[in-house]
mmCIF file of C-alpha atoms (C1' of nucleotides) in Angstrom:
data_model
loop_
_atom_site.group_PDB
_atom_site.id
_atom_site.type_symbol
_atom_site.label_atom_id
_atom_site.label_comp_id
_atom_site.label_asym_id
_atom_site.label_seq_id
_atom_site.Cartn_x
_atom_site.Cartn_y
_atom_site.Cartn_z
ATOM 1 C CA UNK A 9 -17.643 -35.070 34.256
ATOM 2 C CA UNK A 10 -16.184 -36.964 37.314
ATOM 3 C CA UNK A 11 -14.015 -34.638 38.454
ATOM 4 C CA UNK A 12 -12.104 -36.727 41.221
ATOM 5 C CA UNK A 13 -11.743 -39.566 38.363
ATOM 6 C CA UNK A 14 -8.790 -42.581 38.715
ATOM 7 C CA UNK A 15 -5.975 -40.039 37.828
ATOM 8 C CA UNK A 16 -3.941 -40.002 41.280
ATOM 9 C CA UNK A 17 -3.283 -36.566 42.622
ATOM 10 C CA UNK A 18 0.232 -36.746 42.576
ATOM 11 C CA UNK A 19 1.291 -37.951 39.090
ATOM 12 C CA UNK A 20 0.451 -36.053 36.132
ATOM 13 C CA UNK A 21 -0.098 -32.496 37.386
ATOM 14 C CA UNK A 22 -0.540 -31.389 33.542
ATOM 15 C CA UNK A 23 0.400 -33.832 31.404
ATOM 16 C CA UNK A 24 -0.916 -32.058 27.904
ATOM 17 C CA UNK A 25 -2.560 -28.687 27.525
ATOM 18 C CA UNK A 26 -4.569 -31.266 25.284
ATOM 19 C CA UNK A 27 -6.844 -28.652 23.766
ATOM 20 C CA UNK A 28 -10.727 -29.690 24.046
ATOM 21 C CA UNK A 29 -11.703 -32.673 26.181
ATOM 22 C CA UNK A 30 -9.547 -34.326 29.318
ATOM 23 C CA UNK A 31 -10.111 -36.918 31.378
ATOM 24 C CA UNK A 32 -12.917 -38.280 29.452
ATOM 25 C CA UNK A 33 -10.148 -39.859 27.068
ATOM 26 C CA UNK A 34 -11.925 -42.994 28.926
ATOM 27 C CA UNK A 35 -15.563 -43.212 27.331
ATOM 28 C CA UNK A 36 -17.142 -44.041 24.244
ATOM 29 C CA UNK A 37 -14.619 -43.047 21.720
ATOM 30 C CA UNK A 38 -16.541 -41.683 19.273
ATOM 31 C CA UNK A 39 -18.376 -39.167 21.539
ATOM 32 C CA UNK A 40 -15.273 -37.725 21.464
ATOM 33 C CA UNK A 41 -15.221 -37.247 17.803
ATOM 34 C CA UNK A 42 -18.459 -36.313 17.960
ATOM 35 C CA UNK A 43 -17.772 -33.042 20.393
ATOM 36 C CA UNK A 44 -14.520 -32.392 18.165
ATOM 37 C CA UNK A 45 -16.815 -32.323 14.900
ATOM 38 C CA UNK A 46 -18.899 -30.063 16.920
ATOM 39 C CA UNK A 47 -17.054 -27.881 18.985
ATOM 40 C CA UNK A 48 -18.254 -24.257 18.237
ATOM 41 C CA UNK A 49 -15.365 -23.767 15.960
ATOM 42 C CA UNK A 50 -14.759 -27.422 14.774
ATOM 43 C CA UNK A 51 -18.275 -27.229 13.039
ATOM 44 C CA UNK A 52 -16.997 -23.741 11.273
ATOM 45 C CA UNK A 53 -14.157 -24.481 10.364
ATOM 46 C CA UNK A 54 -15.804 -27.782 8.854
ATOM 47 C CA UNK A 55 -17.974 -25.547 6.574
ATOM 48 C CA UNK A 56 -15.781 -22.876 5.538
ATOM 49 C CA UNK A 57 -12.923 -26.185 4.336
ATOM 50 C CA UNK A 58 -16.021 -27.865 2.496
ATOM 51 C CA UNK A 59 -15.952 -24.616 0.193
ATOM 52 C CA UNK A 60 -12.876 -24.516 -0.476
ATOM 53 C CA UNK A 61 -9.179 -25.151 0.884
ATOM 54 C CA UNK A 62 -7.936 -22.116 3.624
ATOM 55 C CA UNK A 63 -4.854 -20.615 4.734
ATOM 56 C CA UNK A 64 -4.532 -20.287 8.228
ATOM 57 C CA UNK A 65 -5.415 -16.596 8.167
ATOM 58 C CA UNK A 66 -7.732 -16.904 5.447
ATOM 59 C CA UNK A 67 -9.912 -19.120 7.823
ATOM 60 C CA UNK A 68 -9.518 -16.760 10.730
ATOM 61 C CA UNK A 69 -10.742 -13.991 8.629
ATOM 62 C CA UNK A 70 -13.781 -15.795 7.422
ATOM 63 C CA UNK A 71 -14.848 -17.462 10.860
ATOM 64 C CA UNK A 72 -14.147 -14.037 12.070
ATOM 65 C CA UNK A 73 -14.052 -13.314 15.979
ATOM 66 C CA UNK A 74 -11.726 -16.484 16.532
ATOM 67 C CA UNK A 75 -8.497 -15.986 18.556
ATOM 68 C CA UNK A 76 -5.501 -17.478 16.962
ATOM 69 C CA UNK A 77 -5.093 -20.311 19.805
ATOM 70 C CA UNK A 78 -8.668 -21.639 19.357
ATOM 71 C CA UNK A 79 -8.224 -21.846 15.963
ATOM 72 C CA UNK A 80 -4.480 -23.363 15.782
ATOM 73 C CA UNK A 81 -6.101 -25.753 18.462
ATOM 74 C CA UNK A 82 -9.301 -26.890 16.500
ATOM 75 C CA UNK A 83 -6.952 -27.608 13.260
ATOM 76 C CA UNK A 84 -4.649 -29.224 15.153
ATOM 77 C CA UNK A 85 -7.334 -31.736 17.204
ATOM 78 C CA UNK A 86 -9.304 -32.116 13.291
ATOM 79 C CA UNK A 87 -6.151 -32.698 12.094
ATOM 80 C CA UNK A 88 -5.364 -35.573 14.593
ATOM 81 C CA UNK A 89 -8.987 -37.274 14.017
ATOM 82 C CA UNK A 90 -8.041 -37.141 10.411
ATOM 83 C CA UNK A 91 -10.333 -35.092 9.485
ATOM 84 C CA UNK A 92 -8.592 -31.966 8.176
ATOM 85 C CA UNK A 93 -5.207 -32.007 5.925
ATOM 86 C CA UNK A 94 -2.211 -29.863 6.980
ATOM 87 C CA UNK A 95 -0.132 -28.804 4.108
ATOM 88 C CA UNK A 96 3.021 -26.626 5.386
ATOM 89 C CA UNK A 97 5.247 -25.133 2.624
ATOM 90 C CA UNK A 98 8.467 -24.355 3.911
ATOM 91 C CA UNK A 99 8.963 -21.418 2.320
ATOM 92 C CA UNK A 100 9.436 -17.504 4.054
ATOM 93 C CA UNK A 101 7.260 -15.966 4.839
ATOM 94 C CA UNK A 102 5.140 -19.630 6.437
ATOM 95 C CA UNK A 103 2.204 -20.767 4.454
ATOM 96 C CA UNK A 104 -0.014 -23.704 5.448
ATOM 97 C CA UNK A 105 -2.776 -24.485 3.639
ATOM 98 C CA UNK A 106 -5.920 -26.257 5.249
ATOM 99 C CA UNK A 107 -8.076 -28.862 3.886
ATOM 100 C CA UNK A 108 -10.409 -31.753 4.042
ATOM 101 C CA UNK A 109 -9.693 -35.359 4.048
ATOM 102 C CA UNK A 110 -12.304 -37.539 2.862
ATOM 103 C CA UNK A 111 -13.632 -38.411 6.391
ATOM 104 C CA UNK A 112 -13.586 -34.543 6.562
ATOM 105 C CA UNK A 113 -15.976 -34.286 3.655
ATOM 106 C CA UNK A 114 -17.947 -36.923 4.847
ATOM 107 C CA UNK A 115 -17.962 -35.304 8.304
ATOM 108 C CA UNK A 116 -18.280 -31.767 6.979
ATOM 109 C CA UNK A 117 -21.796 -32.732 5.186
ATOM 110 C CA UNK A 118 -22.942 -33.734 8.105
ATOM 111 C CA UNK A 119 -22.132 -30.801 10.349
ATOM 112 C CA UNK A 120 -23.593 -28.773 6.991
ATOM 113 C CA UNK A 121 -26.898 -30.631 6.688
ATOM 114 C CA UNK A 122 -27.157 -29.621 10.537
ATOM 115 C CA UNK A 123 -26.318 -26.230 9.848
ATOM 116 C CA UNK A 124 -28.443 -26.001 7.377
ATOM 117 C CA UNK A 125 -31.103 -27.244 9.144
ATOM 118 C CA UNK A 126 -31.386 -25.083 12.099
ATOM 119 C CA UNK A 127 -31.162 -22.205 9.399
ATOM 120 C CA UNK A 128 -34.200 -23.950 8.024
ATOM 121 C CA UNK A 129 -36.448 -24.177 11.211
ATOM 122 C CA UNK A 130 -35.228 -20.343 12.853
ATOM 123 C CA UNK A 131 -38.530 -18.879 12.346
ATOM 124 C CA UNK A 132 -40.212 -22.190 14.350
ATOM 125 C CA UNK A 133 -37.611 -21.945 17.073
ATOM 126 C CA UNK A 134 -38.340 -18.420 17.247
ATOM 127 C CA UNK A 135 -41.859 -19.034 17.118
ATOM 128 C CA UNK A 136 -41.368 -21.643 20.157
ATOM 129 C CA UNK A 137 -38.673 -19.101 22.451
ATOM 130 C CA UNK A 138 -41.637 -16.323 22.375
ATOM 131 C CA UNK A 139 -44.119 -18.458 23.134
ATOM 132 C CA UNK A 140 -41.934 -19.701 25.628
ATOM 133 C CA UNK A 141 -40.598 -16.729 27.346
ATOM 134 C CA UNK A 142 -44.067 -15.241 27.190
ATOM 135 C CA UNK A 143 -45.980 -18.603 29.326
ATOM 136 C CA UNK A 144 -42.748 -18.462 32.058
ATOM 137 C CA UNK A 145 -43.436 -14.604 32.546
ATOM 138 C CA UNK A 146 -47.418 -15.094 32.949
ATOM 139 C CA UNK A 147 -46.619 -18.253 35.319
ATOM 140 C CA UNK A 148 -43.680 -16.040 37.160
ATOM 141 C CA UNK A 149 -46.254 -13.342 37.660
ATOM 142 C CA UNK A 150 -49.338 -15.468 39.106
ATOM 143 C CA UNK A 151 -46.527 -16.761 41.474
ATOM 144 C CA UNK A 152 -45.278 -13.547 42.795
ATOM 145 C CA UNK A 153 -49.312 -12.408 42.766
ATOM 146 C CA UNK A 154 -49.967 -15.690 45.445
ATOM 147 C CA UNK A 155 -46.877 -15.238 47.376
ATOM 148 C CA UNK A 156 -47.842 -11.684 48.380
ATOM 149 C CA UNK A 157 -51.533 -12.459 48.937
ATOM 150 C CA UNK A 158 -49.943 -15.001 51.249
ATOM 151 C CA UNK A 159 -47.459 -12.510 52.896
ATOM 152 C CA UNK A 160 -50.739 -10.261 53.662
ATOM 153 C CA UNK B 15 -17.064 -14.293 23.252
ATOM 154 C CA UNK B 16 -16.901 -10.378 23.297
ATOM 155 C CA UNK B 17 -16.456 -9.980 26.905
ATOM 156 C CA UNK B 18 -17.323 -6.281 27.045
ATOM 157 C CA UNK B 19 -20.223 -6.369 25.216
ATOM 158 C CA UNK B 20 -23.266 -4.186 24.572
ATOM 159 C CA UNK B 21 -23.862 -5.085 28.553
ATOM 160 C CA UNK B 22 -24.259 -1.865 30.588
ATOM 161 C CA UNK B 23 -22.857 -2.778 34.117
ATOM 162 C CA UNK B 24 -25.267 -1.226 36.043
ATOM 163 C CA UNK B 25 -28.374 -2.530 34.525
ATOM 164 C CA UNK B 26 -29.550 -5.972 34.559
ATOM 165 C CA UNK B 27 -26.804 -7.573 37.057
ATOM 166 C CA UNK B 28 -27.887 -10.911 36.333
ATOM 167 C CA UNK B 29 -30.916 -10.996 34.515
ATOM 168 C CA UNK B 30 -30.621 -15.080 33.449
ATOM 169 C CA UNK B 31 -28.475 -17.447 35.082
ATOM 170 C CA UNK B 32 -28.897 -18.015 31.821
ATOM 171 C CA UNK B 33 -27.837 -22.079 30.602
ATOM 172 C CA UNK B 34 -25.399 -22.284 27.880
ATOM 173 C CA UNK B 35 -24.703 -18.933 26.413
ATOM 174 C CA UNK B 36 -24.430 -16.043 27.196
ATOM 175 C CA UNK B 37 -24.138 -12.243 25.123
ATOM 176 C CA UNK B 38 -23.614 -13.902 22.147
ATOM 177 C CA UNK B 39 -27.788 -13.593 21.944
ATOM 178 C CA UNK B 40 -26.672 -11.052 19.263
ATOM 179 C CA UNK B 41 -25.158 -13.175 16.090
ATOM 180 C CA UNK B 42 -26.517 -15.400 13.666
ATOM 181 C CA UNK B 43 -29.155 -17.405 15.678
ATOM 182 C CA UNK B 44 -29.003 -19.757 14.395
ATOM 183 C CA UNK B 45 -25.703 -21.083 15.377
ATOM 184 C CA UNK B 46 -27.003 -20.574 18.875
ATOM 185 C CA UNK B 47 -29.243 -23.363 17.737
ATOM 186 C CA UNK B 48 -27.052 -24.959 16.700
ATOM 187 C CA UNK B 49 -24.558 -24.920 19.715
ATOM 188 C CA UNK B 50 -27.742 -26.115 21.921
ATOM 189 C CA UNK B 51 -28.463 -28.828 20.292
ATOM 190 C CA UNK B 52 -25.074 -30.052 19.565
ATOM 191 C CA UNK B 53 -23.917 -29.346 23.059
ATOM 192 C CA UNK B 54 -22.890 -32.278 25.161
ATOM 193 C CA UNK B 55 -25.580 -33.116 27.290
ATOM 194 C CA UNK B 56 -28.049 -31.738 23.985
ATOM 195 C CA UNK B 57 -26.735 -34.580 21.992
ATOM 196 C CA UNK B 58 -27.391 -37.070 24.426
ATOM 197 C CA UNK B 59 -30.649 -35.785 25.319
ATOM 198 C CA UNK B 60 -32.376 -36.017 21.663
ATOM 199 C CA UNK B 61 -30.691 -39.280 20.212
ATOM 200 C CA UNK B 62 -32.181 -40.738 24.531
ATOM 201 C CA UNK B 63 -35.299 -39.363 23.582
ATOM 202 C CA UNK B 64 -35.611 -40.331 19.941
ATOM 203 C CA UNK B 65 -36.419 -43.509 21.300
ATOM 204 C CA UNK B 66 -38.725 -43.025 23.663
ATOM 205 C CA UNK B 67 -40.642 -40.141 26.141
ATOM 206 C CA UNK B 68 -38.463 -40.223 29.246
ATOM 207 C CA UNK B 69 -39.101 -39.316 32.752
ATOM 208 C CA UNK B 70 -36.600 -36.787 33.988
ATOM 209 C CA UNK B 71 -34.931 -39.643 36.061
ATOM 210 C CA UNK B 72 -34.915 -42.260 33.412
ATOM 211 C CA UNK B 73 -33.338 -39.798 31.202
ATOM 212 C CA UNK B 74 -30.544 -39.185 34.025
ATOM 213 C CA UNK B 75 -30.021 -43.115 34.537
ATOM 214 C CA UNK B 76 -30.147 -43.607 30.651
ATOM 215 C CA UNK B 77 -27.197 -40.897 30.070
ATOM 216 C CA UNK B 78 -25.745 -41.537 33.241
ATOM 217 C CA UNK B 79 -22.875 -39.048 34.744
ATOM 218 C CA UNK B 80 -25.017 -36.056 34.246
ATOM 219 C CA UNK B 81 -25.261 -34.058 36.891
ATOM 220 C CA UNK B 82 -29.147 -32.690 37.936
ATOM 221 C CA UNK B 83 -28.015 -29.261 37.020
ATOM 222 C CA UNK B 84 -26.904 -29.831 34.049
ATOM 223 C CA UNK B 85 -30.340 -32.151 32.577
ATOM 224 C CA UNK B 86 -32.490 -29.612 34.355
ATOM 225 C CA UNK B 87 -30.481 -26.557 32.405
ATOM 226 C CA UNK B 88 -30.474 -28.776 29.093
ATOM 227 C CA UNK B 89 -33.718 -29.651 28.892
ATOM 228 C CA UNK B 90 -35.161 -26.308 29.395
ATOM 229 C CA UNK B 91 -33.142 -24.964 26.455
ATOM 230 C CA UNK B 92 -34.136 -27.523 24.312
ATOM 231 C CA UNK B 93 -38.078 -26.822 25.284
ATOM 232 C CA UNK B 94 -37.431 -23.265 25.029
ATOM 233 C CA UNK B 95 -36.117 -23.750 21.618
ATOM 234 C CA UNK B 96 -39.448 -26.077 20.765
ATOM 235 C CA UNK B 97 -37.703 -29.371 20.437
ATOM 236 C CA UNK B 98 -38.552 -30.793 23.509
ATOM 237 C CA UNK B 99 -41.736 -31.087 25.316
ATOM 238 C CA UNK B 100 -42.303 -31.173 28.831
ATOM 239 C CA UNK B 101 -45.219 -32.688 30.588
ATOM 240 C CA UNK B 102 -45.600 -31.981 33.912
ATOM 241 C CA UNK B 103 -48.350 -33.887 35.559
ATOM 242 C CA UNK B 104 -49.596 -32.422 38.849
ATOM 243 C CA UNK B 105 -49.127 -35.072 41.058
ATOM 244 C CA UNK B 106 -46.865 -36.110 44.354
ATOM 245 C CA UNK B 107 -44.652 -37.302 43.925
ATOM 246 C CA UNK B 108 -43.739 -34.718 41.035
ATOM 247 C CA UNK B 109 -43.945 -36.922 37.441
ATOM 248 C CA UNK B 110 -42.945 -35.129 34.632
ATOM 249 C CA UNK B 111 -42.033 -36.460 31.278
ATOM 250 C CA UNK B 112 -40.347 -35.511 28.309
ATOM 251 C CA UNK B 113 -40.420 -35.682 24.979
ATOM 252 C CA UNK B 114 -39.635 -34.695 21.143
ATOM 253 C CA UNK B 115 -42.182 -32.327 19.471
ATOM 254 C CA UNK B 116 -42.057 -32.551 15.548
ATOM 255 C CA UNK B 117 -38.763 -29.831 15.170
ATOM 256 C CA UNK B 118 -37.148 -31.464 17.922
ATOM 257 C CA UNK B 119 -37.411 -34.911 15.739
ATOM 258 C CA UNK B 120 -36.178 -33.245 12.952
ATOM 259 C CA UNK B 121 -32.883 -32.423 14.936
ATOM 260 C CA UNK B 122 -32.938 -35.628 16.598
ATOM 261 C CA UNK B 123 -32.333 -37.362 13.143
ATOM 262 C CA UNK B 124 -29.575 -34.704 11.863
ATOM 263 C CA UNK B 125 -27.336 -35.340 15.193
ATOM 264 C CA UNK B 126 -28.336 -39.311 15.124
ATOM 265 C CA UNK B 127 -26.769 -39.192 11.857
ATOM 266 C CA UNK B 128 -24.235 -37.340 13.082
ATOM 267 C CA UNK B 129 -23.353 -39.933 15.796
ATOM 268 C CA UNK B 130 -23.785 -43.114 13.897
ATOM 269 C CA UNK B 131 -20.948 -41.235 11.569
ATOM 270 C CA UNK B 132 -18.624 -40.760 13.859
ATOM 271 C CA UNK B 133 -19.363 -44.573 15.207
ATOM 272 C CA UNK B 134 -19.036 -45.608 11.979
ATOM 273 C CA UNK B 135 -15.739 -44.102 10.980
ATOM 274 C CA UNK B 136 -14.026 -44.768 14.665
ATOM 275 C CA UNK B 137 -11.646 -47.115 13.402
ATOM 276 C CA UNK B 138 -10.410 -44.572 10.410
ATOM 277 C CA UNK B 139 -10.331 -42.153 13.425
ATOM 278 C CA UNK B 140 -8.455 -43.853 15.334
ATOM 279 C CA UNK B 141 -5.996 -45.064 12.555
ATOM 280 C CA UNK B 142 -5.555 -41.493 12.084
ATOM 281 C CA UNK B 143 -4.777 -40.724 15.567
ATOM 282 C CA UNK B 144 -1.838 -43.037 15.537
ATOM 283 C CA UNK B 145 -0.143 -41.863 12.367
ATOM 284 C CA UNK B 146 -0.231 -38.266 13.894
ATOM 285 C CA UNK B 147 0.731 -38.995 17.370
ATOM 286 C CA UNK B 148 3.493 -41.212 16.063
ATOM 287 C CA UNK B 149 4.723 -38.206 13.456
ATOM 288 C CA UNK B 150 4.958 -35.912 16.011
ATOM 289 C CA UNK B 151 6.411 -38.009 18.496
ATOM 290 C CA UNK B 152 9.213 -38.742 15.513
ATOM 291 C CA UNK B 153 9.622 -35.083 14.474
ATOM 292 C CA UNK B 154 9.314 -33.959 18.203
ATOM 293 C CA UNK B 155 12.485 -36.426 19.055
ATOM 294 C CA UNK B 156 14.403 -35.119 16.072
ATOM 295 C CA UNK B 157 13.685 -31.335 16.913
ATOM 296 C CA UNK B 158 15.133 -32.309 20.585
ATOM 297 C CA UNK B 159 18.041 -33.555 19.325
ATOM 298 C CA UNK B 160 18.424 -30.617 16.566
ATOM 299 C CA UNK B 161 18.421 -28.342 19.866
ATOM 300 C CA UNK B 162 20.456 -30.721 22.180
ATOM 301 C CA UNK B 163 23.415 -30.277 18.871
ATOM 302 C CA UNK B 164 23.227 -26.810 19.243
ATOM 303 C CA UNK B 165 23.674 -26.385 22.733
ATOM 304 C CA UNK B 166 26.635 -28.634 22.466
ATOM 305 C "C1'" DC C 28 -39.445 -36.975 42.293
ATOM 306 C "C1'" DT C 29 -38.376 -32.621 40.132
ATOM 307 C "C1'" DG C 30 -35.773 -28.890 40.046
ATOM 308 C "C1'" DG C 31 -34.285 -24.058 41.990
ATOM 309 C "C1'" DA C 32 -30.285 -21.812 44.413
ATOM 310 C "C1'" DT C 33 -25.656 -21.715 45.819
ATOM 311 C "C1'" DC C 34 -20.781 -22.574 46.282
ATOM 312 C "C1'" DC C 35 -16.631 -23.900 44.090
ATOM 313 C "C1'" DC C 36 -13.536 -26.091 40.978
ATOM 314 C "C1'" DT C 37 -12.308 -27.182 36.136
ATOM 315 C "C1'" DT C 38 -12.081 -26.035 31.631
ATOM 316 C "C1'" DA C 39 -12.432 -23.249 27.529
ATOM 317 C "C1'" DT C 40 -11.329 -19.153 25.497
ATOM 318 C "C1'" DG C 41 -9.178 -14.712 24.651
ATOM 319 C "C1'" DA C 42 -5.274 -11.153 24.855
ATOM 320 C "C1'" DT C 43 -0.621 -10.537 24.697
ATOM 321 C "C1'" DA C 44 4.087 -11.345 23.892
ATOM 322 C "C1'" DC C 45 7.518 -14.137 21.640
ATOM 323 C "C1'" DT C 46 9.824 -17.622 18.161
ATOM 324 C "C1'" DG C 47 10.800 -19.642 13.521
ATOM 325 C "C1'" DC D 21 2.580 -15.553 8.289
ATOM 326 C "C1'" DA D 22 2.022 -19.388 11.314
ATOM 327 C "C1'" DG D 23 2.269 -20.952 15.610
ATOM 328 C "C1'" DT D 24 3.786 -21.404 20.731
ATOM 329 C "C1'" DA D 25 3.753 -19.900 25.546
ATOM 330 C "C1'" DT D 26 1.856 -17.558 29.277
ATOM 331 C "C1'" DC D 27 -1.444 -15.338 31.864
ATOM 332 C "C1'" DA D 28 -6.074 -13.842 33.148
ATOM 333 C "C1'" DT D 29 -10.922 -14.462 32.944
ATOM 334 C "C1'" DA D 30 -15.490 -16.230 32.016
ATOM 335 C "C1'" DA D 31 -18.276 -20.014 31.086
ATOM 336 C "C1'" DG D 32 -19.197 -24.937 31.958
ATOM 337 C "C1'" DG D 33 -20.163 -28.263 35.072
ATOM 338 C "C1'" DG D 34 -20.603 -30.847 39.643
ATOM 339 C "C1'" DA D 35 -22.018 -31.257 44.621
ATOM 340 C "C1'" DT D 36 -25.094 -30.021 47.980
ATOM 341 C "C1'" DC D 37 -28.880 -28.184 50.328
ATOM 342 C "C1'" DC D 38 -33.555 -27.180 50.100
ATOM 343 C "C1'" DA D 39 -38.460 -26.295 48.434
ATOM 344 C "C1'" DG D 40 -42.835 -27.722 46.020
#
DNA sequence: CTGGATCCCTTATGATACTG
DNA sequence: CAGTATCATAAGGGATCCAG
C-alpha cells in the first residue's frame, strides 16, 4: 500500500523482520487477521491442524513444498493471533507439537468450507477460464486483423 | 514456488504478464482458486460487490488505496475465473460495470463469512496478541540476561 | 473513464548455513 | 528436530504515461 506512509525515513530502518504484513499495522484490524487466516500457507496449515495436532516436521511434510522459514513464520504469526497452540517439550532431541485453539477451529472451518468450496465449483471455473481464454484470443485476433488492414 | 520449473528459457519469454501467479498453473487448481479469491484486493473486491454492481471507479473509491493496476489485474482474474462479470458498454466516455455472476456469489458469501469472523473475534485476537507479545518480551529479557551472566 | 505498458521499489519466499 | 540468521531472487504492488 502507501509506500511513503508516516514512518520517517530516518528512524526505524528495520524495526522487525515482522513476517507477513508491515506498515499496514494501521488499518482495519481485522483485515489483518483476515490475510493471516489466508495467507497461502496460513489457510494450509489451518486444514492440516483441523485433522489432527502436527509436529513441526510432520506439517512440513504434509503441506509439502514449504521452506522451513515460511512455515516457522506462519506458526509463529497464527500463534500470535491466537489461533494456533505451541506446545514445546523440552526434551533432546526438540519436539513441538502444533495445534488449534478454539478461535483456530472456529477459524479453520471457515478457511475449510472455502476450501471446500472452490473444490466444489473447479469444473465451473474451468468451464468459465476456457471460455474465457478462448473470447480474448478471437477478440486479440480481429484486433491484430484491423491493425494490419490499417497499416496497408 | 519452484523457481526452475518445467519453463524452457528459450520459449515463451513472457507469454502472460500474467496477475497473481505464476508456474504454479501446475498443482491442485483449485488452491489457485482459492489464492485468487482470497487475495487482498480479491477479498475486497467480492464482499464491495456483494452489495451492489460497481463501476470500475466506484469500486476504486469504495476500497480506496488500490492502485489502477492492481483492480484492473484483480478483476480480470476474478472474470476469468467466472465470478465476476464485466459489462462493458460502448460508449465515451468508457462505462463499464461489474458485477457477481452466480459462482462468484457463492464465493462472495464463503469470504463474507470469513470477514465478519475475523470482525467478530477481533477482540479475542487482540487479547491474544498481548499475552504473546508480553511472553516473549518476558522470556526475551530473561534470555538477555541468561547471556549477559555468561559473558560476565 | 477504463485500462494497457513500463519502470522501480517493497515484500514475500526460498536456499543455505548455523545454534540449541 | 526445531528454529534463527543471512543472503539472493522473484513476485507483488504502486506511480506514471499513454491509448481507445
Amino acid at each position: 500500500m502507501a509506500v511513503s506512509e508516516g514512518v520517517s525515513p530516518s528512524a526505524s530502518p528495520a524495526p522487525v523482520p515482522g513476517p507477513l504484513l508491515s506498515e499496514q499495522e494501521a488499518m482495519c484490524p481485522h483485515r489483518l487477521v483476515l490475510e493471516h487466516v489466508t495467507s497461502r500457507w496460513g489457510v494450509l496449515v489451518l486444514i492440516r491442524l483441523q485433522e489432527r495436532p502436527h509436529r513441526f516436521s510432520e506439517l512440513r511434510r504434509a503441506i509439502g513444498r514449504v521452506s522451513e522459514k515460511m512455515l516457522t513464520q506462519t506458526l509463529q504469526t497464527l500463534e500470535r493471533d491466537g489461533l494456533v497452540h505451541r506446545d514445546a517439550k523440552p526434551v533432546i532431541p526438540p519436539r513441538v507439537d502444533y495445534s488449534l485453539t478454539d478461535l483456530g477451529r472456529e477459524a479453520a472451518e471457515q478457511v475449510c468450507a472455502l476450501a471446500l468450496w472452490t473444490e466444489r465449483r473447479m469444473d465451473g471455473v474451468l468451464a468459465a477460464r476456457q471460455a474465457y481464454d478462448e473470447a480474448r484470443r478471437t477478440h486479440d485476433e480481429a484486433r491484430r486483423a484491423r491493425d494490419e488492414a490499417r497499416t496497408l
